[in-house]
Short mmCIF file of C-alpha atoms in Angstrom, two decimals:
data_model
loop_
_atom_site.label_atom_id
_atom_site.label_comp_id
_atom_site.label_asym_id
_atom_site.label_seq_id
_atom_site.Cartn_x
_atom_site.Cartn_y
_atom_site.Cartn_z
CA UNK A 1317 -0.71 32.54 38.63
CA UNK A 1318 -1.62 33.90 35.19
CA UNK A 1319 1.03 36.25 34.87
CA UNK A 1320 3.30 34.10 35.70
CA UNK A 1321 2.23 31.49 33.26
CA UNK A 1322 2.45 34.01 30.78
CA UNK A 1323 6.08 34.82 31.49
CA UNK A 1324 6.81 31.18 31.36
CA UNK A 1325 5.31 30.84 28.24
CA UNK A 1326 7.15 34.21 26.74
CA UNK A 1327 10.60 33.02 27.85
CA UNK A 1328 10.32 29.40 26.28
CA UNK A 1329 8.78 31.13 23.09
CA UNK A 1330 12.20 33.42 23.07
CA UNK A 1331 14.39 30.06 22.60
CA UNK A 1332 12.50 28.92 19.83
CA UNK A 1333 13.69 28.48 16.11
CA UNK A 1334 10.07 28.37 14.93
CA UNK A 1335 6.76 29.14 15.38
CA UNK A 1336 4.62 26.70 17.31
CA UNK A 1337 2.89 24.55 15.03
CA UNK A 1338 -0.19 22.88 16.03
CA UNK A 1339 -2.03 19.72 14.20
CA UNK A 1340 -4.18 17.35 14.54
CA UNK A 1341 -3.72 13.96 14.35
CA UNK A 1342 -6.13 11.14 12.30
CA UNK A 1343 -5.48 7.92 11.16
CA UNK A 1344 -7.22 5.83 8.60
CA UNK A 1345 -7.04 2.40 8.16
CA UNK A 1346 -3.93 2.81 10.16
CA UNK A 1347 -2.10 4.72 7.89
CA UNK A 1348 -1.26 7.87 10.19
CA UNK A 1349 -2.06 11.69 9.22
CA UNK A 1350 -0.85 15.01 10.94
CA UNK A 1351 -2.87 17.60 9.71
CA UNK A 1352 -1.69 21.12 10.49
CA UNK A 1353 -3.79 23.76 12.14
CA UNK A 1354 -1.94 26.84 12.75
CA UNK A 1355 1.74 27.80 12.90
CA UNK A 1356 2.70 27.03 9.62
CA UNK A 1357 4.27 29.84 7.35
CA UNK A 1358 2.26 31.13 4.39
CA UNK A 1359 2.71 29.03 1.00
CA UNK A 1360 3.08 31.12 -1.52
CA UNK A 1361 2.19 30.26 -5.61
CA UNK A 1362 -0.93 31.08 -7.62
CA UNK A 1363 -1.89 27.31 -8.14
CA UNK A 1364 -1.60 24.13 -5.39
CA UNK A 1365 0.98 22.94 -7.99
CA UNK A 1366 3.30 25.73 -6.88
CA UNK A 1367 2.54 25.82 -3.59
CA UNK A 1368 4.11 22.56 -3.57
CA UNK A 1369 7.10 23.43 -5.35
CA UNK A 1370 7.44 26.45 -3.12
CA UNK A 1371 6.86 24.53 0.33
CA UNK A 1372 9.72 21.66 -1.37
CA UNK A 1373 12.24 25.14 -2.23
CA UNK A 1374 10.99 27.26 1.19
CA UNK A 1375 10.00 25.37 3.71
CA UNK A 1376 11.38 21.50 3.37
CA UNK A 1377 13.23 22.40 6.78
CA UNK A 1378 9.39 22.25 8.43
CA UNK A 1379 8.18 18.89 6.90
CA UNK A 1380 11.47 17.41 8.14
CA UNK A 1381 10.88 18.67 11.59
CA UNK A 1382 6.83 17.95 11.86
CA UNK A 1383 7.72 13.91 9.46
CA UNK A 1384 11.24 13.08 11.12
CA UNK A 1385 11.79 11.81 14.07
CA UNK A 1386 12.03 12.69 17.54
CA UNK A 1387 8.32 14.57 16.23
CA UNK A 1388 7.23 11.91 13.87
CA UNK A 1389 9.06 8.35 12.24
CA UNK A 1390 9.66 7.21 8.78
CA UNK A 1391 6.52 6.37 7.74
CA UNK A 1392 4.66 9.40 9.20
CA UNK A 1393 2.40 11.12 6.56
CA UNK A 1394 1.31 14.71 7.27
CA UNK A 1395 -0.95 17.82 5.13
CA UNK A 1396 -0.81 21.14 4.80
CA UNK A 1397 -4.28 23.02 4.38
CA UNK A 1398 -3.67 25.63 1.69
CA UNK A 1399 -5.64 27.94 0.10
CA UNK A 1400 -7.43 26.46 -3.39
CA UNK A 1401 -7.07 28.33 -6.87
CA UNK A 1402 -10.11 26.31 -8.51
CA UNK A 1403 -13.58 27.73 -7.47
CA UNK A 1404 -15.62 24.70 -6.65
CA UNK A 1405 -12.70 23.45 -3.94
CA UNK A 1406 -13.27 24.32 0.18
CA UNK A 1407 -9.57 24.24 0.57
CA UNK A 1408 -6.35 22.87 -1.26
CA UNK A 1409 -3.95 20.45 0.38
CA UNK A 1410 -0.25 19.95 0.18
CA UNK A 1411 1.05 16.01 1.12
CA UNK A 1412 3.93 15.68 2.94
CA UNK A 1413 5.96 12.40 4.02
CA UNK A 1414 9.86 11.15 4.38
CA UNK A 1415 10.93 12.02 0.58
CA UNK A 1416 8.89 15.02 -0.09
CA UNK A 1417 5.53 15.91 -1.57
CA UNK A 1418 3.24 13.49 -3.39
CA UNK A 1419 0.27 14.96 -6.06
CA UNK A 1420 -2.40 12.38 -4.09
CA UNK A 1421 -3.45 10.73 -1.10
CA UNK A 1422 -6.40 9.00 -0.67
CA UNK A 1423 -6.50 7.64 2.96
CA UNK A 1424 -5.84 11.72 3.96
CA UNK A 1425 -8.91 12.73 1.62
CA UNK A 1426 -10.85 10.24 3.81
CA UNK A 1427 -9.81 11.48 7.29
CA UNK A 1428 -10.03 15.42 5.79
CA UNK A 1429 -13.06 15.00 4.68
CA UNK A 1430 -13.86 14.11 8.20
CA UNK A 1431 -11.76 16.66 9.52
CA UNK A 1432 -13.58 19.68 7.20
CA UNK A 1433 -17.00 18.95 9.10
CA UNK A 1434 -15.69 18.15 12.50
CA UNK A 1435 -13.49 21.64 12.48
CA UNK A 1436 -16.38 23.95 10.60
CA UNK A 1437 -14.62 24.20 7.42
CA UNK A 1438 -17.52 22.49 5.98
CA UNK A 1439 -21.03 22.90 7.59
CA UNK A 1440 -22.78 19.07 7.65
CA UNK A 1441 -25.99 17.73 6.16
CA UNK A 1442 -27.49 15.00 6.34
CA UNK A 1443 -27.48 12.11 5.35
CA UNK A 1444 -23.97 13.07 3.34
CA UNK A 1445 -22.08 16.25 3.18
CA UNK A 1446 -19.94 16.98 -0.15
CA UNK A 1447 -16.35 17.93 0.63
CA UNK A 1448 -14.18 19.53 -2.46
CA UNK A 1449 -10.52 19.46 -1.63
CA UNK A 1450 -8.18 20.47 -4.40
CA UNK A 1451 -4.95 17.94 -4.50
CA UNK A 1452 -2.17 18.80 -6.61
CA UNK A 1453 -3.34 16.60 -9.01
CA UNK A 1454 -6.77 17.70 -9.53
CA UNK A 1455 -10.19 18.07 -7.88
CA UNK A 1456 -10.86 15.23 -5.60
CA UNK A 1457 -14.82 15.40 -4.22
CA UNK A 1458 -15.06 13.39 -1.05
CA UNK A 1459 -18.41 12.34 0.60
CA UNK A 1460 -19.33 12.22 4.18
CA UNK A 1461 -21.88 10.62 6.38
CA UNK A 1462 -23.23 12.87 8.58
CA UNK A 1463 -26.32 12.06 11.07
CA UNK A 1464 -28.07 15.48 11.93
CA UNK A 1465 -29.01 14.44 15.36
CA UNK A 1466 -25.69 13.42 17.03
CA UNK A 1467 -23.71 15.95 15.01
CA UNK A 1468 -21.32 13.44 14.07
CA UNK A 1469 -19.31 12.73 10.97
CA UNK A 1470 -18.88 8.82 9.72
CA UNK A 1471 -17.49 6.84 6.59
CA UNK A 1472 -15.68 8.29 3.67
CA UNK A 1473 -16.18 8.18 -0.16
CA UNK A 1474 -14.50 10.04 -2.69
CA UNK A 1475 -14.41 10.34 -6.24
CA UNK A 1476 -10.87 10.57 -8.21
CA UNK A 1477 -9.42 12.33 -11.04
CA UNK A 1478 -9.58 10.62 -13.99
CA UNK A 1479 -7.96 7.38 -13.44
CA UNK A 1480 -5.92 5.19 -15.96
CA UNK A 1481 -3.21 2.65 -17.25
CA UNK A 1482 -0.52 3.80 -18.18
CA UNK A 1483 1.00 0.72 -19.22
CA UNK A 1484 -0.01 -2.88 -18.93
CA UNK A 1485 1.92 -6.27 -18.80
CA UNK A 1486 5.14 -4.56 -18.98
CA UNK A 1487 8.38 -6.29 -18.56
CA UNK A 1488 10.92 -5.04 -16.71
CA UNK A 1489 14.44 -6.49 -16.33
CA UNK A 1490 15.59 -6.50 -12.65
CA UNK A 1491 18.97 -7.65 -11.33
CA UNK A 1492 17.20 -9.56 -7.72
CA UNK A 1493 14.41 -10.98 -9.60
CA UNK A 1494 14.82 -11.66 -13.24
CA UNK A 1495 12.61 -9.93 -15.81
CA UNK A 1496 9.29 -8.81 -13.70
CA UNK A 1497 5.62 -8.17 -15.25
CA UNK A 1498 3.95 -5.17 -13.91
CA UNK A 1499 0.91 -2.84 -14.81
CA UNK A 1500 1.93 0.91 -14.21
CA UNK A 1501 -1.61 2.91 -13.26
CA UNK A 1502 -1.96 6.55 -12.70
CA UNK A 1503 -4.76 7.16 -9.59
CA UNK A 1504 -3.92 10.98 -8.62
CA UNK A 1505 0.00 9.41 -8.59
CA UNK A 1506 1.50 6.56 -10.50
CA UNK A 1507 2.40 3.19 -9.42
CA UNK A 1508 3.76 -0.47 -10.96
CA UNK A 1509 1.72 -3.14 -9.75
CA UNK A 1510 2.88 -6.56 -9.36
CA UNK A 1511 2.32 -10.32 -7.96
CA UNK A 1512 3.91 -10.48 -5.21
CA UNK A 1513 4.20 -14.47 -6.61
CA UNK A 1514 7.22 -12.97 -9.11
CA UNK A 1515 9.04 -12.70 -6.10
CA UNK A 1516 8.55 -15.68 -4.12
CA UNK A 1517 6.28 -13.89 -1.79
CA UNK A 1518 2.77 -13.56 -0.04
CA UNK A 1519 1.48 -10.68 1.00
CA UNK A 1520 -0.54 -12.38 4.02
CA UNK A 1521 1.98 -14.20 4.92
CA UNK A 1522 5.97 -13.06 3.66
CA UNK A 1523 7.54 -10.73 6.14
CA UNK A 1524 7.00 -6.86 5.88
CA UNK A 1525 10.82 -6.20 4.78
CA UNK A 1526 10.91 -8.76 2.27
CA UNK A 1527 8.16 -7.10 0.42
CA UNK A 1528 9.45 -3.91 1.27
CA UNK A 1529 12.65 -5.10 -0.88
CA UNK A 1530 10.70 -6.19 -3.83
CA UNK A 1531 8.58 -3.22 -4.21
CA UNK A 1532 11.64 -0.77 -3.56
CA UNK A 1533 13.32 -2.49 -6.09
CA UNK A 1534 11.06 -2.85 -8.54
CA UNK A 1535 10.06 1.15 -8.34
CA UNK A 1536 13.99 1.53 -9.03
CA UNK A 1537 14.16 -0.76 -11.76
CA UNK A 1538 11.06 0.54 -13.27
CA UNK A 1539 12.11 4.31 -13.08
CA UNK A 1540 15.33 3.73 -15.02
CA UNK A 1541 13.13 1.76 -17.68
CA UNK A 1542 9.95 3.81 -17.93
CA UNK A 1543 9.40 7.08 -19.39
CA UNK A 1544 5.90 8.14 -18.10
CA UNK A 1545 4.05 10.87 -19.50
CA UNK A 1546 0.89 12.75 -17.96
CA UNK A 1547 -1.55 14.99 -19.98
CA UNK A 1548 -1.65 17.91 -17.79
CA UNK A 1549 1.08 18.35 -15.71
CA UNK A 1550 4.56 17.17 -15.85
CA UNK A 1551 5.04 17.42 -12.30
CA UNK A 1552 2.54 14.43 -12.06
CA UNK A 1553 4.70 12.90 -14.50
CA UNK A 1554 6.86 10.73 -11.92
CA UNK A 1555 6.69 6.90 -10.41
CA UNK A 1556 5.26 6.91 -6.52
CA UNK A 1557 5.81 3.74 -5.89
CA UNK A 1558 5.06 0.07 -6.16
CA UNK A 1559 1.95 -1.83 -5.16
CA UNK A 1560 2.33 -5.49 -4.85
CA UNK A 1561 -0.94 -7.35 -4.31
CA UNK A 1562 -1.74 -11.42 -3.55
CA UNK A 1563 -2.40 -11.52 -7.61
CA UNK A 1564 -6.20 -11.77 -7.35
CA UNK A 1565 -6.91 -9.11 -10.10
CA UNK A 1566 -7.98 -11.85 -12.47
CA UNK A 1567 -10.17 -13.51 -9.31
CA UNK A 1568 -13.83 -13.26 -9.09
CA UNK A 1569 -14.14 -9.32 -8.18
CA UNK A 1570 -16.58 -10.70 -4.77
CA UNK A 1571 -13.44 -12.02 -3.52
CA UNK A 1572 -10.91 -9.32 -1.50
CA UNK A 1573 -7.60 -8.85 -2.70
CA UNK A 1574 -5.05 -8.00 -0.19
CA UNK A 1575 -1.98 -5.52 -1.46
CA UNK A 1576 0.90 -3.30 0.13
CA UNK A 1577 2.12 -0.05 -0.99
CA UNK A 1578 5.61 0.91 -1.23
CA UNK A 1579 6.34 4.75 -2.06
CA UNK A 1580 8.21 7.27 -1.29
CA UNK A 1581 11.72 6.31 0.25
CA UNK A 1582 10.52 2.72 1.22
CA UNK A 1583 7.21 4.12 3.47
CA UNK A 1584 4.82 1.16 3.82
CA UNK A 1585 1.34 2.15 3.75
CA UNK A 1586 -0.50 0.49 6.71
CA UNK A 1587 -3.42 1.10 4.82
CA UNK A 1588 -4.69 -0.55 1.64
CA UNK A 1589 -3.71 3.11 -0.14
CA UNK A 1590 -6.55 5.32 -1.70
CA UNK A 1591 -4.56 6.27 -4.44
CA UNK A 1592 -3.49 2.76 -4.75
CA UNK A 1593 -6.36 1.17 -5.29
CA UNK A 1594 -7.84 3.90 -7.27
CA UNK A 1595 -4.82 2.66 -10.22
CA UNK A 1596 -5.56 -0.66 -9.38
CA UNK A 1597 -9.14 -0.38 -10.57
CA UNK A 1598 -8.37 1.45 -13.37
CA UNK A 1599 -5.83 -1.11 -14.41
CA UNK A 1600 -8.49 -3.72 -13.92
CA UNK A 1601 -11.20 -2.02 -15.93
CA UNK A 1602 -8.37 -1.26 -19.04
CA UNK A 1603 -7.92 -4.97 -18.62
CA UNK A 1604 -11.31 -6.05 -19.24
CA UNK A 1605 -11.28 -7.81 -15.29
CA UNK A 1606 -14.17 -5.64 -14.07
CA UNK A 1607 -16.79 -3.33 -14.98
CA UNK A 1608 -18.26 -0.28 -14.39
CA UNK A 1609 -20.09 -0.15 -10.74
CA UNK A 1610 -18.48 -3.63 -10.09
CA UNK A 1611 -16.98 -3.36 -6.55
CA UNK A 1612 -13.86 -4.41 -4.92
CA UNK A 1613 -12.45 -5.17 -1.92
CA UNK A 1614 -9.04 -3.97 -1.01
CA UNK A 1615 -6.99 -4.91 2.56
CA UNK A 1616 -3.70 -3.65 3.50
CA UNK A 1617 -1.24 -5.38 5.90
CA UNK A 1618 -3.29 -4.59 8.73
CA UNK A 1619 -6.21 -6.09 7.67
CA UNK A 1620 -8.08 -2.50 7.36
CA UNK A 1621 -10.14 -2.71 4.39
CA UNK A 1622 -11.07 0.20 1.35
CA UNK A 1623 -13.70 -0.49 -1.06
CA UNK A 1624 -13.06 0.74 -4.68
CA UNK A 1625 -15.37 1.06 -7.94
CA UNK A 1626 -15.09 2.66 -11.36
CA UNK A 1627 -18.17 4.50 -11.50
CA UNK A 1628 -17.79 6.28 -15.35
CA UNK A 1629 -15.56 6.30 -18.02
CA UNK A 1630 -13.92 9.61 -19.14
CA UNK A 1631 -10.24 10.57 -21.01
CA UNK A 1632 -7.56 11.95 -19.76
CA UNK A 1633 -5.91 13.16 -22.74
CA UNK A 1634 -5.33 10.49 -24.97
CA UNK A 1635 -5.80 8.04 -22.54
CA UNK A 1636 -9.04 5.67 -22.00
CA UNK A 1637 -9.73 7.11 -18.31
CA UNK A 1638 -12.34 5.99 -15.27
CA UNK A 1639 -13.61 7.77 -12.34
CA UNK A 1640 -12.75 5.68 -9.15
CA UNK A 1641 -15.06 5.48 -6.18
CA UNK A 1642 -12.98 4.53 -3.07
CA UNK A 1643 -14.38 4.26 0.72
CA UNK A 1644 -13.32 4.13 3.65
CA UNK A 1645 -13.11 5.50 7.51
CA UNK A 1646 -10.91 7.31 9.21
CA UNK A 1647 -10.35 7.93 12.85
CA UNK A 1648 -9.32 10.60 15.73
CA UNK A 1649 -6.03 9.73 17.98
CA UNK A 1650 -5.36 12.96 18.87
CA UNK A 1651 -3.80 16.91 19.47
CA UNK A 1652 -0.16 18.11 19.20
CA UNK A 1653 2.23 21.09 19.63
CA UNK A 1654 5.64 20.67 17.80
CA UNK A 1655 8.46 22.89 18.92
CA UNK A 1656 11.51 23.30 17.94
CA UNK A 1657 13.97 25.22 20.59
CA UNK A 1658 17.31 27.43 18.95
CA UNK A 1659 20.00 25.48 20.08
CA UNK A 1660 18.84 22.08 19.62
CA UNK A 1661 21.23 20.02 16.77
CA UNK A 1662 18.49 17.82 16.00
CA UNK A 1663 15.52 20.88 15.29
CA UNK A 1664 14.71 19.42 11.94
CA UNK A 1665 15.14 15.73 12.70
CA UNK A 1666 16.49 12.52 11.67
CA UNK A 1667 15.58 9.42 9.88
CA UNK A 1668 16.70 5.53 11.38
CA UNK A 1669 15.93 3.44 8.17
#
């Protein structure tokens, strides 16, 4: 029976165009993440930066295959472990999704800092085991529960790079909506941020494609209209997307606020976005709205909930710049193995917007 398993298994592996790939699958706060295991081709460059350029100039024919459909959909959101080029960092990470490769993602930090115990990457202690995972935009230091006796791994903090505004109160001219105010915050990635009020909307209660619209639009507007700038990197140096929130950044800060996330090519964050709320806090801080160790609520359009808090002040070049505390908890759903067979028109997918 063994042998002729085997033979099976050497005959399918003949007809395929790739190398099995082999991932494991998370979710956190709904938002989902494929996390690859084995399979994937060496990524080549000295620094995570260029890894990612060389996995968007080598190997964008895999993140189509393992994001697209039939394999994925158009708001799957995947990472590649890499090796890290800063010391202190267990492993480096490469984000993947329907447009290409983003510099930060906070809801993946908070299932792979799950994932780094669960797998052995990381060996757990009690209470809280420190995971260092090296994004392309910097060192991000995750922290996970960890209870000694049942082995198993629980809630997610992590600590950002330096977080600031960009830009505050901006106007920007759009042809749907009129002229717009936004905030444009940098949290590992940049995003405007605006009241979903501007556009006749709710976020609790407007339908998902109408705010889909706004923020789309808005990131298009914006991008035409804003040159943005970041102190270390130029590749960082580029819009993600736009957050558009219920408005309660001026609130009492005990009060949740309730947001969705548009980056990307119009992917809708199911949850409240790491990243996201890591720009929103610095906004609010650079706004005078909150201070230091002053918690927030944050809940996406599933009603999962982050937490988020600037915990210290720092620069990031010339910029006034916090460190963001964001929580959260991420969950298992399951195992795959992608393959992709020679003859098959459709080996690196499709997209149905």
């Amino acid at each position: 029976m063994a042998s002729d398993n085997d033979a099976k298994k050497a005959k399918l592996e003949s007809h395929l165009l790739y190398a099995e790939i082999k991932t494991v699958e998370m979710h956190t706060g709904g938002e989902p993440l494929r996390i690859i295991t084995s399979g994937f081709p060496d990524v080549e460059g000295s620094t995570v930066l260029a890894k990612r350029r060389y996995c968007r100039e080598k190997l964008d024919h895999l993140r189509k295959m393992l994001i697209f459909e039939p394999r994925g959909h158009y708001n799957m959101y995947g990472a590649i472990l890499v090796e890290a080029d800063i010391k202190e960092a267990d492993f480096g990470v490469i984000f993947i999704h329907n447009e290409g490769y983003s510099t930060m993602c906070g809801h993946a930090i908070i299932a792979l800092g799950r994932y780094a115990l669960d797998y052995g990457i990381v060996k757990g202690v009690a209470p809280e085991t420190q995971v260092n995972i090296q994004c392309p935009c910097g060192l991000v230091r995750a922290f996970v529960q960890y209870d000694e006796n049942t082995k198993q791994s629980g809630r997610v903090r992590f600590e950002s790079v330096p977080a600031f505004a960009f830009s505050t109160q901006l106007e920007i001219e759009t042809e749907k909506y009129g002229n717009v105010i936004v905030d444009i915050g940098y949290g590992g990635a940049f995003y405007a941020v605006a009241h979903a009020s501007q556009f006749g909307l709710n976020v609790r209660e407007s339908r998902t494609r109408d705010l889909v619209d706004a923020a789309s639009h808005v990131t298009e507007c914006a991008k035409r209209q804003v040159q943005l700038s970041h102190p270390v990197d130029d590749d960082l140096a580029f819009l993600y997307g736009t957050i558009v929130t219920d408005g309660k950044d001026e609130f009492d800060a005990k009060e949740p606020t309730a947001n969705i996330c548009v980056f990307a090519d119009d992917e809708v964050d199911r949850s409240p976005t790491g990243s996201g709320v890591t720009a929103r806090i610095a906004i609010q801080h650079r706004r005078g709205l909150i201070q230091l160790n002053q918690l927030r609520h944050f809940e996406s359009i599933v009603n999962s909930r982050f937490t988020g808090k600037a915990i210290r002040t720092t620069r990031c070049g010339d910029f006034p710049a916090v460190v963001v505390e964001v929580s959260g908890r991420a969950y298992y759903t399951g195992t795959a193995t992608f393959t992709a067979e020679t003859d098959d028109e459709r080996a690196e997918g499709f997209l149905l917007h």
